[in-house]
Coordinates of C-alpha atoms and ligand atoms in Angstrom, one line a residue:
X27 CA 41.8 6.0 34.4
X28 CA 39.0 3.7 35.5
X29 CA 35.2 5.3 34.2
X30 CA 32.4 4.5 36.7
X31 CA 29.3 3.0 34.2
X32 CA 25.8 4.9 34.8
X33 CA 22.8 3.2 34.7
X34 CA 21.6 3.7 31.3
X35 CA 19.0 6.3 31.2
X36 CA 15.0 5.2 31.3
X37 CA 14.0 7.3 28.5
X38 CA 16.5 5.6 25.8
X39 CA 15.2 3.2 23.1
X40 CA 12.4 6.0 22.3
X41 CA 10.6 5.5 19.0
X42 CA 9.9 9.3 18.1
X43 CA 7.1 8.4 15.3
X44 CA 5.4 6.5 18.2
X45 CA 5.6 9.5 20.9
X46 CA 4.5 11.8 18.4
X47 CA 1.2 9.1 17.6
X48 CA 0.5 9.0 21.2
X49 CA 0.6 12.9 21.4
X50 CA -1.8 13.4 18.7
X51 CA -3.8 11.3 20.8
X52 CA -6.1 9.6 18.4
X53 CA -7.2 6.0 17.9
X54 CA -4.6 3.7 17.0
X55 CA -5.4 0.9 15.1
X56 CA -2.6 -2.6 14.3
X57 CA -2.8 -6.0 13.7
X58 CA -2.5 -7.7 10.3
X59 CA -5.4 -5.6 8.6
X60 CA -8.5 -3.4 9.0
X61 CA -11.8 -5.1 7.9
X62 CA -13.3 -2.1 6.6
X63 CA -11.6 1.8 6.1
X64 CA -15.3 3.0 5.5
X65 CA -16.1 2.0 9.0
X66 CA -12.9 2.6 11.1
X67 CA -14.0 4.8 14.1
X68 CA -12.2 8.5 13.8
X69 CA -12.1 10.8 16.7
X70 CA -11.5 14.5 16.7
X71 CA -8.2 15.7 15.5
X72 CA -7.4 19.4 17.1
X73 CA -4.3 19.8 15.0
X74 CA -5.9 19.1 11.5
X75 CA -9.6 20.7 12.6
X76 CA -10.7 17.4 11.4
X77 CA -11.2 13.7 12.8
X78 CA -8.9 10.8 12.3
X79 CA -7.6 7.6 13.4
X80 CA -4.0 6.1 13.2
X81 CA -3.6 2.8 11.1
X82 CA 0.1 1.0 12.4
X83 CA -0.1 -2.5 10.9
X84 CA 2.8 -5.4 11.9
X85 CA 3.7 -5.6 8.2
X86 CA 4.3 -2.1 7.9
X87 CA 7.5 -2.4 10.3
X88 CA 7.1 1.2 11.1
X89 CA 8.6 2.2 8.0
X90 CA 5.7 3.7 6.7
X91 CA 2.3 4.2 8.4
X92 CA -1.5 5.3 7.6
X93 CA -4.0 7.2 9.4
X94 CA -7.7 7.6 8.1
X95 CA -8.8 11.4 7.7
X96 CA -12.3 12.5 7.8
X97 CA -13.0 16.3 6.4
X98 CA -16.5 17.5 7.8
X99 CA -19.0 18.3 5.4
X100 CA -18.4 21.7 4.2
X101 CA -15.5 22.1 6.1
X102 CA -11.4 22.2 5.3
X103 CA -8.2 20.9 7.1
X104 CA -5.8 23.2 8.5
X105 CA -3.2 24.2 6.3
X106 CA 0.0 21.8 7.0
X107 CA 3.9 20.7 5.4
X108 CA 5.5 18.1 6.0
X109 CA 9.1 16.4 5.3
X110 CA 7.6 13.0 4.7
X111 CA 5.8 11.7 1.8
X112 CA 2.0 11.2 1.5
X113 CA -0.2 9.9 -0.5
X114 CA -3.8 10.0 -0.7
X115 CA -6.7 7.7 -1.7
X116 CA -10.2 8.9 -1.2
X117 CA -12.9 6.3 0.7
X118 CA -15.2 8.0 0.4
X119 CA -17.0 11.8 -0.4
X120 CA -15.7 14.6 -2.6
X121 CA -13.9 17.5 -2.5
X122 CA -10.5 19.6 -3.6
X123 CA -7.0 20.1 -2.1
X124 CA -4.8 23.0 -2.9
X125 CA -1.2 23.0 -2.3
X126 CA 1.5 26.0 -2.4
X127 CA 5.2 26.5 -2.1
X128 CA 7.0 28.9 -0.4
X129 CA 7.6 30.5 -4.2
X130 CA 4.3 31.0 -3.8
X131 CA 3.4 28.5 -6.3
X132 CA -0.5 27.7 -5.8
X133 CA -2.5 24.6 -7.2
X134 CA -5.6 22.9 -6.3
X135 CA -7.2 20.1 -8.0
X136 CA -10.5 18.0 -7.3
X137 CA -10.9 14.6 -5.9
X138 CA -13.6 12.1 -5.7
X139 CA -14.3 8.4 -4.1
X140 CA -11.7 6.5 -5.7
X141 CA -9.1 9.1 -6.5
X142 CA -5.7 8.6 -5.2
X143 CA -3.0 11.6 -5.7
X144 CA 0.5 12.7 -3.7
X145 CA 1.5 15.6 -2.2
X146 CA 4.7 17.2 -3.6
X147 CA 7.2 16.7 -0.5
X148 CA 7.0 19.6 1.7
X149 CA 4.3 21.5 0.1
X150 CA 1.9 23.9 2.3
X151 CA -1.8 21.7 1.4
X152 CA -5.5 21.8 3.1
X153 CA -8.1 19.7 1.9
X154 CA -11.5 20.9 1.3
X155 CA -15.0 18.4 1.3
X156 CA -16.9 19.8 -1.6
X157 CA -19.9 18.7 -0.1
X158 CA -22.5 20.4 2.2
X159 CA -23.6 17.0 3.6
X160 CA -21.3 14.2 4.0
X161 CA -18.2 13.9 5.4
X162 CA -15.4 12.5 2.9
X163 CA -12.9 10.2 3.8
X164 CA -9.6 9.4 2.6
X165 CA -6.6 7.1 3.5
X166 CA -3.1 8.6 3.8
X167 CA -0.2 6.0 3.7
X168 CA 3.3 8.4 4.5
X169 CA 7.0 7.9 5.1
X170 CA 6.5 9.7 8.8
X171 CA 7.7 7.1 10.7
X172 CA 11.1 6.4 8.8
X173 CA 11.3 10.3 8.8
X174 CA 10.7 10.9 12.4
X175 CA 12.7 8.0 13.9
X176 CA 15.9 9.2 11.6
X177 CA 15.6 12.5 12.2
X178 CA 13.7 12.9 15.6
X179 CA 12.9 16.0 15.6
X180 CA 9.2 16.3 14.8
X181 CA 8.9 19.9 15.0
X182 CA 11.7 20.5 11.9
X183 CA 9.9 17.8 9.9
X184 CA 6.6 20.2 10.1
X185 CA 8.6 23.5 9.5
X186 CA 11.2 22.9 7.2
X187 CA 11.9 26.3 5.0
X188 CA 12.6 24.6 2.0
X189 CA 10.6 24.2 -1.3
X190 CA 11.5 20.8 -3.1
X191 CA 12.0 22.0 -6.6
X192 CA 13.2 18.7 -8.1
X193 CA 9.4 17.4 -7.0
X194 CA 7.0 20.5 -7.3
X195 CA 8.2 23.7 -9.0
X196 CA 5.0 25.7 -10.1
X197 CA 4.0 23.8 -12.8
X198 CA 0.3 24.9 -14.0
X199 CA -0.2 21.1 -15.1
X200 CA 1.0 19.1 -12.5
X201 CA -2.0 17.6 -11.1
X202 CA -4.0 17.4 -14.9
X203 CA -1.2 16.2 -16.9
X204 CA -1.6 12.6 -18.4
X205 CA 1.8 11.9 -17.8
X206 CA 3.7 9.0 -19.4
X207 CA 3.2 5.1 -19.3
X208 CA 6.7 3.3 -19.3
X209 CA 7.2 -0.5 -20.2
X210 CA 10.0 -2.2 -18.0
X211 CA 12.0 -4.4 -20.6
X212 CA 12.5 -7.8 -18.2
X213 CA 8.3 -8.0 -17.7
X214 CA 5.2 -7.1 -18.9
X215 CA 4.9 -4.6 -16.0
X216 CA 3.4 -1.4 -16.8
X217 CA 4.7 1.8 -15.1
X218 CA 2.5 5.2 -15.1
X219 CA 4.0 8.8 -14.0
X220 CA 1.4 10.9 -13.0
X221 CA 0.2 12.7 -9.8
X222 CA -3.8 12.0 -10.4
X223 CA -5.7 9.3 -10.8
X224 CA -9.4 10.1 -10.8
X225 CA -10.6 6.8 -10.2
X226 CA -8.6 3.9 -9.7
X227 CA -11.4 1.4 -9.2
X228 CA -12.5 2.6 -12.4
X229 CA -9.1 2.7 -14.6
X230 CA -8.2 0.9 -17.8
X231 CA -5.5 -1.9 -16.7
X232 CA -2.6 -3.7 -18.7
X233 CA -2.2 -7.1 -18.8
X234 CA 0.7 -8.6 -16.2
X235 CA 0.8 -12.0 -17.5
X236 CA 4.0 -13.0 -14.6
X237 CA 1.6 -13.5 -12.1
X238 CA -0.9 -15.8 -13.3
X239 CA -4.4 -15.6 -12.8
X240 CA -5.6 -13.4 -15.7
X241 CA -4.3 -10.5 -13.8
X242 CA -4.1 -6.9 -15.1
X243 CA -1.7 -4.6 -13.3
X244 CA -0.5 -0.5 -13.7
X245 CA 2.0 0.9 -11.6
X246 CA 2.1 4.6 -10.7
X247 CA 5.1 6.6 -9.9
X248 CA 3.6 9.7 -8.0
X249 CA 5.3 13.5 -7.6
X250 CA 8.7 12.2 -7.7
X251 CA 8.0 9.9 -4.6
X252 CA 9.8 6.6 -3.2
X253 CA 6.3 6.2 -1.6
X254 CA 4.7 4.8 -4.5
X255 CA 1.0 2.6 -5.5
X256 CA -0.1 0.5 -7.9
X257 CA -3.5 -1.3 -9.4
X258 CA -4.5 -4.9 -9.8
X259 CA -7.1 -7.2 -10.9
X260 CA -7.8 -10.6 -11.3
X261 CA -10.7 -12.7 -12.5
X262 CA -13.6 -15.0 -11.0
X263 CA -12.5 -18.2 -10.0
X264 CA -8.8 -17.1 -9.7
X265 CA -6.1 -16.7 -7.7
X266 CA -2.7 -15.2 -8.2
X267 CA 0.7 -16.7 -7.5
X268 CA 2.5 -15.7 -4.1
X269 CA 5.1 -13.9 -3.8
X270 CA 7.3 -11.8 -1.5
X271 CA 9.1 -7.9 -0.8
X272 CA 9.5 -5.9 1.7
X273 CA 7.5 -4.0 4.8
X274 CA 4.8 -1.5 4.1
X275 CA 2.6 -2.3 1.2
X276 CA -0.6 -1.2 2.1
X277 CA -3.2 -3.0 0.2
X278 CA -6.2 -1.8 -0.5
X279 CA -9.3 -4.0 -1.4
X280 CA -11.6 -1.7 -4.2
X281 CA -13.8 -5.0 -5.4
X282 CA -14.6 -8.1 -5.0
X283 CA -14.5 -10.4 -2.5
X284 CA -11.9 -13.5 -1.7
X285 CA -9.0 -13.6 1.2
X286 CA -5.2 -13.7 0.7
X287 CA -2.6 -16.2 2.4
X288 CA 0.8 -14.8 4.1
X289 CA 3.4 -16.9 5.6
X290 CA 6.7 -17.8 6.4
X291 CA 9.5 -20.6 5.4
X292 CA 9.6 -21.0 9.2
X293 CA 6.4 -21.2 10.1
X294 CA 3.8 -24.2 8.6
X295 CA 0.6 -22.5 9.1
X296 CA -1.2 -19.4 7.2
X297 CA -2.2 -16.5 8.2
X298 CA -5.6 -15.3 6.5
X299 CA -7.5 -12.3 6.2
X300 CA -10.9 -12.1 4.1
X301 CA -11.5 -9.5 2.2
X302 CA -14.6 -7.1 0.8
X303 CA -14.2 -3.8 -0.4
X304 CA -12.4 -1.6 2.2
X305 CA -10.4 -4.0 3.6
X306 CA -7.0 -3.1 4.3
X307 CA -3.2 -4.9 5.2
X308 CA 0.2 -5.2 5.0
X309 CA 2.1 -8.6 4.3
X310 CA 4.9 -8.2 7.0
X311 CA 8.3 -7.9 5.2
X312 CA 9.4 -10.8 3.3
X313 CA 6.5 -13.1 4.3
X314 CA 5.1 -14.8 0.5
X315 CA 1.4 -13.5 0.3
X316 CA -1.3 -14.7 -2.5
X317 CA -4.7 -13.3 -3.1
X318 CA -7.8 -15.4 -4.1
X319 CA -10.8 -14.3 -5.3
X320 CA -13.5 -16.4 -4.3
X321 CA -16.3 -13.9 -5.6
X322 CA -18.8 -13.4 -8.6
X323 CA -16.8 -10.4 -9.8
X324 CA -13.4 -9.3 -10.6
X325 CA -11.2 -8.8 -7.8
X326 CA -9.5 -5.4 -8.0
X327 CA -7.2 -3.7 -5.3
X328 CA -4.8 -0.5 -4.7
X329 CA -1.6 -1.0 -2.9
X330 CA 0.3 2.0 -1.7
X331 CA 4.0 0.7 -0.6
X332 CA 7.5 1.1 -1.2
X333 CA 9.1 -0.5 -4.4
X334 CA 9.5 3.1 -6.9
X335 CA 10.9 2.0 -10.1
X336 CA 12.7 5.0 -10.5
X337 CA 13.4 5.9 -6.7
X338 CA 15.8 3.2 -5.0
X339 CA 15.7 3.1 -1.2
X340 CA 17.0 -0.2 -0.3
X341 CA 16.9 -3.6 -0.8
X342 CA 14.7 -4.4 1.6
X343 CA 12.3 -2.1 0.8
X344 CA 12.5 -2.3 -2.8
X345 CA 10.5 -5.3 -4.9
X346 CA 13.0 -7.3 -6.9
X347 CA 12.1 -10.1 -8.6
X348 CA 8.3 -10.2 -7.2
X349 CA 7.3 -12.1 -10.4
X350 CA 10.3 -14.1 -11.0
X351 CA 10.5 -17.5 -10.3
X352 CA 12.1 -18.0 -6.6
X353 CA 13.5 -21.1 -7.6
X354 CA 16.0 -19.2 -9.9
X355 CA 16.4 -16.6 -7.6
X356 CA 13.4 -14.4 -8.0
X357 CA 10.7 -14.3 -5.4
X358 CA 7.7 -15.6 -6.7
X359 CA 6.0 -19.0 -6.1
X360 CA 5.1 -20.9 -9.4
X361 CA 1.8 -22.2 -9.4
X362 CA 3.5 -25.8 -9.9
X363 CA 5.5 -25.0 -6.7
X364 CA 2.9 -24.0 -4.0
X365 CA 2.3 -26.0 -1.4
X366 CA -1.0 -28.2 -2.0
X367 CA -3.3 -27.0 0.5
X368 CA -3.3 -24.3 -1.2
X369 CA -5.3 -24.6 -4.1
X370 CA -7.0 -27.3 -2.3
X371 CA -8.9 -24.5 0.1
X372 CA -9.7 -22.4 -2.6
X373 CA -11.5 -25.3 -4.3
X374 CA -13.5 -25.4 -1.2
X375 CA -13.7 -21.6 -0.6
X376 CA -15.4 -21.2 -4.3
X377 CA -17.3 -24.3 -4.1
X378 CA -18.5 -22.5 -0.6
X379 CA -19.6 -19.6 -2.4
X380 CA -21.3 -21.5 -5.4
X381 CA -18.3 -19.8 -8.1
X382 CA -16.5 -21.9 -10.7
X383 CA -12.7 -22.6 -10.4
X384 CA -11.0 -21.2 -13.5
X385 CA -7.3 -22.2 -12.9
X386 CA -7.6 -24.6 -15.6
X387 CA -7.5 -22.1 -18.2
X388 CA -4.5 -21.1 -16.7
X389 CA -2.8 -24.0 -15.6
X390 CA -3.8 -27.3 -16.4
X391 CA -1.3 -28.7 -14.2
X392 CA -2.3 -27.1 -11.6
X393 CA -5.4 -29.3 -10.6
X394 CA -3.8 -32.4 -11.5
X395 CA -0.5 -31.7 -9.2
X396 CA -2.6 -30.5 -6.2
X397 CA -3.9 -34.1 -5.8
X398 CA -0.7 -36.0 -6.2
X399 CA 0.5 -37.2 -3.2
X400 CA 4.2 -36.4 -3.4
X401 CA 4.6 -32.5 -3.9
X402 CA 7.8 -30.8 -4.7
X403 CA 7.3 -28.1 -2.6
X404 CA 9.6 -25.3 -1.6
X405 CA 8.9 -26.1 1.9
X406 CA 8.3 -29.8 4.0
X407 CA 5.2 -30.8 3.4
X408 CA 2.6 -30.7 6.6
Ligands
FE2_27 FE1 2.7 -8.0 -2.5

C-alpha cells in the first residue's frame, strides 16, 4: 500500500522553554555575557507579582537558563513549585524565603547581598524583601529549559503533586546546618555540602593549586542538586590557566576587575569580555576560557553550572578533567602550552592599568617562553 507524505506540519521543531519565555513576556537578554546584573532592566512580572528579566546566553545551550528577579521593597513573590532546579544568588537587598512541602513541612531562612542558596526540587517557596525601601535583587540560574523541552508540558512542571523526599524532607536544619567539606583524592579540589551560603564574596577559600595563578577555589553541592556553584579567586597580577567543560556555567564576577578569553581549536581569534563586579557569562560548551585579572585587588567570582560531584548527568555536561593537563588527556591548558599572545596581552592589559605582572612567582618559564619565537602550541600558531 503506497502512503501519500503530508507536508510536515508548521508548528514542529517547537522549543517549549522558549514558548513559555515568550509568554511570560519579559525582557530577554543573550549574547556572550551581561555587563552588569545590578543594572539589567526588569519589567513587571504578573505571574510572580514581581519584576524580572530573562538571561539566555549562547554558552548556556539552553540547557540551563537565568532570569534576574527583583522583589519590591516590602513586598513578597507569589507562592510557586517547580520541577526544575534553582538556585539563587542575591545582587543586591535583603530579605527571607520560606519554602513548604506538601507534608506540610515549613522553613524559612534569611538572605542578604551575596548569599546564594537552592530550592529543594519542587518545594512550594515565596520570597520576601526585608526591606521597606529598596528593592532586592537576586539571580536565579535553573534546569527549566532541559526540563521543559523533555517534558513539554509546562503546566505539570508547575503542579506536580509530589514532595521530593530524597532532597527536602522536613528537616528543622536544613538551611542552618554547616554541612560537610569533602576532599576529592585526584586534586586539591575542595567540595562543600550545604544549602546556605551567607556570603560568598565574603567566604574563607581553599587553596586549588591545579590551576595556577595563586588561586583559591570551594565547591558547593546544594539540596541534592545536579545544578550546582562554586567560588574562586585569584591574585593581582594573575591569570589562571584555560580550560574547558560543558554548556551552562554561569559565571559570576563578585570582585575585581580583568577580562577572560574563550575560544575554539577551529577558530584563531578570541572572544573577550571585560569584567567588573556584576558581570555575568557563559563559556559556550567546550570552548577553553581563562580569566585575567588585570586589577589592584583580588579577583573573586561565583559560577553556578552543571558539573555536581556527586550528581552525574552526562558527559557533556559534567567537568572532567578541567584541571588536568589536556595534553594527557585532561582539559586544561598548561601555562607552558598557551598560545603566546596570550600572556603577551595581559602584559599589556596590566601595564595599561599601571599593576605588576606576578606570573613569575608562578612560573618562571612562562615570561621567558612567551617571547621565543617557536611556540609549541596546542594549536598553529597565527
Ligand atoms: Fe570554566
Amino acid at each position: 500500500m503506497e502512503t501519500q507524505a503530508v507536508p510536515l506540519p508548521q508548528e514542529w521543531g517547537r522549543s517549549a522553554y522558549r514558548s513559555f519565555l515568550q509568554r511570560e513576556g519579559l525582557p530577554l537578554i543573550g549574547g556572550l555575557a551581561v555587563d552588569d546584573l545590578k543594572r539589567v532592566e526588569v519589567a513587571s512580572w504578573p505571574r510572580l507579582d514581581a519584576r524580572g528579566a530573562y538571561i539566555q546566553l549562547t554558552g548556556a545551550e539552553d540547557t540551563d537558563g537565568a532570569y534576574v528577579l527583583e522583589v519590591p521593597s516590602g513586598g513578597a513573590t507569589t507562592a510557586e513549585q517547580h520541577l526544575f532546579e534553582e538556585v539563587f544568588f542575591v545582587v543586591g537587598g535583603r530579605g527571607s524565603t520560606e519554602i513548604w512541602n506538601r507534608a506540610g513541612a515549613r522553613r524559612s531562612f534569611e538572605w542578604q547581598t551575596g548569599s546564594l542558596f537552592a530550592i529543594p526540587l519542587n518545594t512550594f517557596h515565596r520570597l520576601h524583601n526585608g526591606s521597606g525601601r529598596e528593592p532586592a535583587r537576586l539571580l536565579a540560574v535553573t534546569t527549566a529549559p532541559l526540563l521543559m523541552n523533555l517534558l513539554h508540558n509546562v503546566e505539570f512542571i508547575f503542579a506536580c503533586p509530589a514532595d521530593f523526599t530524597d532532597r527536602f524532607n522536613g528537616e528543622d536544619d536544613y538551611f542552618s546546618q554547616p554541612g560537610t567539606l569533602y576532599a576529592r583524592p585526584d586534586s586539591s579540589q575542595k567540595i562543600w555540602e550545604t544549602n546556605f551560603v551567607a556570603d560568598v564574596a565574603r567566604l574563607r577559600l581553599h587553596d586549588w593549586a591545579e590551576r595556577g595563578g595563586g588561586g583559591k577555589h570551594v565547591k558547593f553541592e546544594l539540596a541534592n542538586n545536579a545544578l550546582v556553584a562554586h567560588a574562586s579567586e585569584f591574585q593581582v597580577g594573575t591569570y589562571k590557566k584555560a580550560h574547558r567543560h560543558g554548556p551552562g556555567a554561569h559565571v559570576v564576577i563578585l570582585e575585581g576587575q580583568g577580562y577572560s578569553l574563550m575560544w575554539t581549536d577551529q577558530h584563531k581569534t578570541f572572544d573577550e569580555v571585560s569584567w567588573k563586579p556584576g558581570t555575568m557569562f557563559v563559556p559556550p560548551g567546550l570552548w577553553w576560557h581563562q580569566h585575567f585579572n588585570t586589577g589592584s585587588t583580588p579577583a573573586r567570582y561565583l559560577a553556578i553550572r552543571w558539573g555536581s560531584t556527586k550528581w552525574k548527568v552526562t558527559r557533556y555536561f559534567d567537568h572532567q578533567g578541567i584541571d588536568k593537563n589536556a595534553k594527557e588527556g585532561g582539559n586544561q591548558i598548561e601555562y607552558a602550552d598557551q598560545d603566546p599572545r596570550i600572556h603577551r596581552r595581559f602584559v599589556e592589559r596590566c601595564k595599561a592599568n599601571g599593576v605588576q605582572v606576578k606570573m613569575d612567582e608562578f612560573v618562571p618559564s612562562v615570561i621567558a617562553r612567551s617571547a621565543a619565537t617557536k611556540w609549541r602550541s596546542h594549536r598553529e600558531a597565527p
